[in-house]
CSV table of C-alpha atoms and ligand atoms in Angstrom, one decimal:
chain,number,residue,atom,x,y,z
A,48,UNK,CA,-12.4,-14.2,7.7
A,49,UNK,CA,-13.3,-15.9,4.3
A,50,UNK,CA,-13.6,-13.3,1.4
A,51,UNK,CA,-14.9,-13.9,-2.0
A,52,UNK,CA,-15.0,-12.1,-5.0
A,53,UNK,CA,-15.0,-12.1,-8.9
A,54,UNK,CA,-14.5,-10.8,-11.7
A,55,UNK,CA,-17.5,-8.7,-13.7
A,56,UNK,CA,-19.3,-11.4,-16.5
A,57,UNK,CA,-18.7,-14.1,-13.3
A,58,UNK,CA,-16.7,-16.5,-14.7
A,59,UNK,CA,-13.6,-16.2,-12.4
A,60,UNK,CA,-14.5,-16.6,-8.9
A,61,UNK,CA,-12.0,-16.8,-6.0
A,62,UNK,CA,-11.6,-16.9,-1.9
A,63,UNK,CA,-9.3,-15.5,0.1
A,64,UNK,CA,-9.3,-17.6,3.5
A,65,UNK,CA,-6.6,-15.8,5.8
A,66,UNK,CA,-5.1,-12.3,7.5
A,67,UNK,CA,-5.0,-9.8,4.9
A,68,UNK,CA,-1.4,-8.2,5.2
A,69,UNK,CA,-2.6,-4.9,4.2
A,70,UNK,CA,-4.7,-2.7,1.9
A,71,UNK,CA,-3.2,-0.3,-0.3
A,72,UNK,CA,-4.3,2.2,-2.5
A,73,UNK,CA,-1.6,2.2,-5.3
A,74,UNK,CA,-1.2,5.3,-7.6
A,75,UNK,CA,1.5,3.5,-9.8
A,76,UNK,CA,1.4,4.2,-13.6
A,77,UNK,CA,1.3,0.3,-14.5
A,78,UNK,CA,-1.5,0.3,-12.3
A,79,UNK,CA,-3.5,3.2,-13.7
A,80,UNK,CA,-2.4,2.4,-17.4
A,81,UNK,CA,-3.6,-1.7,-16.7
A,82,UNK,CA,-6.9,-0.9,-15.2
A,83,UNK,CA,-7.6,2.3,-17.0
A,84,UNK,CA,-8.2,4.2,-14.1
A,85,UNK,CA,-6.7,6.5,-12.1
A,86,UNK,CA,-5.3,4.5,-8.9
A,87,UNK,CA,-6.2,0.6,-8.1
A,88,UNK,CA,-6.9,-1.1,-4.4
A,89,UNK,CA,-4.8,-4.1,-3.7
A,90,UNK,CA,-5.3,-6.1,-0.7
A,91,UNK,CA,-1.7,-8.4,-0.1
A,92,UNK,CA,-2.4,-11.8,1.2
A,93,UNK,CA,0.2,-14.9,1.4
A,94,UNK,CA,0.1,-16.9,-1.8
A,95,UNK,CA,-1.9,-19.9,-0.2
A,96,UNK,CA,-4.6,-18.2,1.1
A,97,UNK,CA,-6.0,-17.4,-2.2
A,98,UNK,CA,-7.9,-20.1,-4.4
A,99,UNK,CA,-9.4,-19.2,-7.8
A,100,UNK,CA,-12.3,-21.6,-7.4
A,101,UNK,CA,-13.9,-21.0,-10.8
A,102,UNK,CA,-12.5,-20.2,-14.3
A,103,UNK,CA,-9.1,-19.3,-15.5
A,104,UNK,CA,-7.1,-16.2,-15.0
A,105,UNK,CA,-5.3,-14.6,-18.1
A,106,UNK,CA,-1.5,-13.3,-16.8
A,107,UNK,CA,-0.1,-10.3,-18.7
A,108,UNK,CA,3.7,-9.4,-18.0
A,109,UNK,CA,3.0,-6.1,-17.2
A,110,UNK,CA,7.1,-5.4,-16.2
A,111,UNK,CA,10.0,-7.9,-16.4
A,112,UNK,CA,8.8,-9.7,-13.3
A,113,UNK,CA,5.4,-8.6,-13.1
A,114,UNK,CA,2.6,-10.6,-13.3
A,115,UNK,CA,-1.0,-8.9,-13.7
A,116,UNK,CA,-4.0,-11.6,-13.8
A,117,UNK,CA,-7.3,-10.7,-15.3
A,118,UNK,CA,-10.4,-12.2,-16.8
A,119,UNK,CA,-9.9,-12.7,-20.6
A,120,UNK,CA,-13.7,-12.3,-21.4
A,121,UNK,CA,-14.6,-9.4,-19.2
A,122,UNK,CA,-11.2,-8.0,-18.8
A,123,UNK,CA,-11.1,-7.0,-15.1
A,124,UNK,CA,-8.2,-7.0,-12.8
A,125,UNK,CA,-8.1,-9.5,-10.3
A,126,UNK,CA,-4.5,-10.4,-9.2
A,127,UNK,CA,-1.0,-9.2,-8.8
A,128,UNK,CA,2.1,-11.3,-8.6
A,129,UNK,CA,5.5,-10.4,-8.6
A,130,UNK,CA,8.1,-13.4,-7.4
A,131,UNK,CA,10.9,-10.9,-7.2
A,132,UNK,CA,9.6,-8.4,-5.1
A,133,UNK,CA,6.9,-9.4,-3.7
A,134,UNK,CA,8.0,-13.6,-2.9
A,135,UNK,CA,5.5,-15.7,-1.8
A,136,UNK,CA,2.4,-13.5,-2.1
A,137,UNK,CA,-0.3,-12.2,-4.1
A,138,UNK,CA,-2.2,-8.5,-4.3
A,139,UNK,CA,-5.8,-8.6,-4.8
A,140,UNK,CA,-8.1,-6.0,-6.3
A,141,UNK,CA,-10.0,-5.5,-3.9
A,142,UNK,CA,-12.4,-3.4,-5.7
A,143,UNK,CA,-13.7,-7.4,-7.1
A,144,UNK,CA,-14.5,-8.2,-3.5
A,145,UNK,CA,-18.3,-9.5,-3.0
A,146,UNK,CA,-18.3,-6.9,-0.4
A,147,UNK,CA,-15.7,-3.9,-1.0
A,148,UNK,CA,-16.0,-2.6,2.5
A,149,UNK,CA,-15.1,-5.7,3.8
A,150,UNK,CA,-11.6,-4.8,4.4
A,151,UNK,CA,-10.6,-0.9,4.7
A,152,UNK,CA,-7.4,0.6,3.2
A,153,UNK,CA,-4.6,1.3,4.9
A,154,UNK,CA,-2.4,3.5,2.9
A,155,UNK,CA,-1.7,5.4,-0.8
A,156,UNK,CA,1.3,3.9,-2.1
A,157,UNK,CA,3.5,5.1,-5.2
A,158,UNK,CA,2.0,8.7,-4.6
A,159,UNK,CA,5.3,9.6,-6.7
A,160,UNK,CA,3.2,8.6,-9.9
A,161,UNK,CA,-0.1,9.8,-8.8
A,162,UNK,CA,-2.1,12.3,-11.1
A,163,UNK,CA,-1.6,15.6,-9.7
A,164,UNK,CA,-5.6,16.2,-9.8
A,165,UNK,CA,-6.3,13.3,-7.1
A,166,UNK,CA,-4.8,15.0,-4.4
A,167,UNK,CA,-8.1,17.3,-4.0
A,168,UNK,CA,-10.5,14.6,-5.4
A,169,UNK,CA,-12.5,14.2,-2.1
A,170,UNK,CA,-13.0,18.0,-2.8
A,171,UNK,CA,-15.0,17.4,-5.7
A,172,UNK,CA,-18.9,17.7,-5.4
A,173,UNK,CA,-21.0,14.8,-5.5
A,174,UNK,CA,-24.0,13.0,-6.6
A,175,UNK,CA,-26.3,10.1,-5.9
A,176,UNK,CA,-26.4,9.5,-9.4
A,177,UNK,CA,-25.8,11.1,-12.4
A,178,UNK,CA,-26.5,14.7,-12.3
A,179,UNK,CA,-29.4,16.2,-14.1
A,180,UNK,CA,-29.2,18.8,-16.5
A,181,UNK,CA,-30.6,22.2,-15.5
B,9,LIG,ZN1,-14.9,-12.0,-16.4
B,10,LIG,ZN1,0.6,0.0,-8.8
């Protein structure tokens, strides 16, 4: 399965031709801090199964060995890479997908650093759009 994806103004496009290794939903305080939001989705793939196939990604040293990659002009989160812990292999966010439902996640990870509040967010009531004042 070939996915594709992007970042938001379009100038970074990339594939990812292989087996995704997993999905993750990661609740890590680099994560929430980077992305400014409160958890990020990161679908692991090998290295060479991902090609950036238009533009050029930005790479912030978001820890000693961490490697976040974004769009400098639009600023969204693509990529992950860390060649200590993670060797040979790349995190997507998978939010930047063409089609997000493409690949389901798995699993929350780092739930150690997740906001105390997301635990009951699927409680929460919802709306199509934004809800109209009374
Ligand atoms: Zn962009
Ligand atoms: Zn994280």
């Amino acid at each position: 399965m070939t996915i594709t994806g992007g970042c938001h103004c379009g100038a970074i496009r990339y594939e990812a031709d292989g087996e995704v290794l997993t999905h993750a939903l990661c609740h890590c305080t680099d994560c929430r801090r980077h992305a400014g939001a409160p958890m990020v989705d990161w679908s692991i793939y090998r290295k060479e199964a991902v090609k950036v196939i238009a533009g050029e990604v930005r790479i912030y040293a978001s820890s000693e060995n961490g490697r976040r990659h974004f769009c400098a002009n639009c600023g969204a989160g693509l990529f992950y890479t860390n060649y200590k812990i993670l060797p040979g292999i790349i995190d997507i966010q998978s939010a930047t997908y063409d089609d997000p439902d493409a690949v389901p996640p798995r699993a929350h990870i780092q739930v150690a650093e997740r906001i105390a509040w997301m635990i009951n967010v699927h409680l929460l009531p919802t709306f199509d759009r934004y809800p109209q004042p009374k």
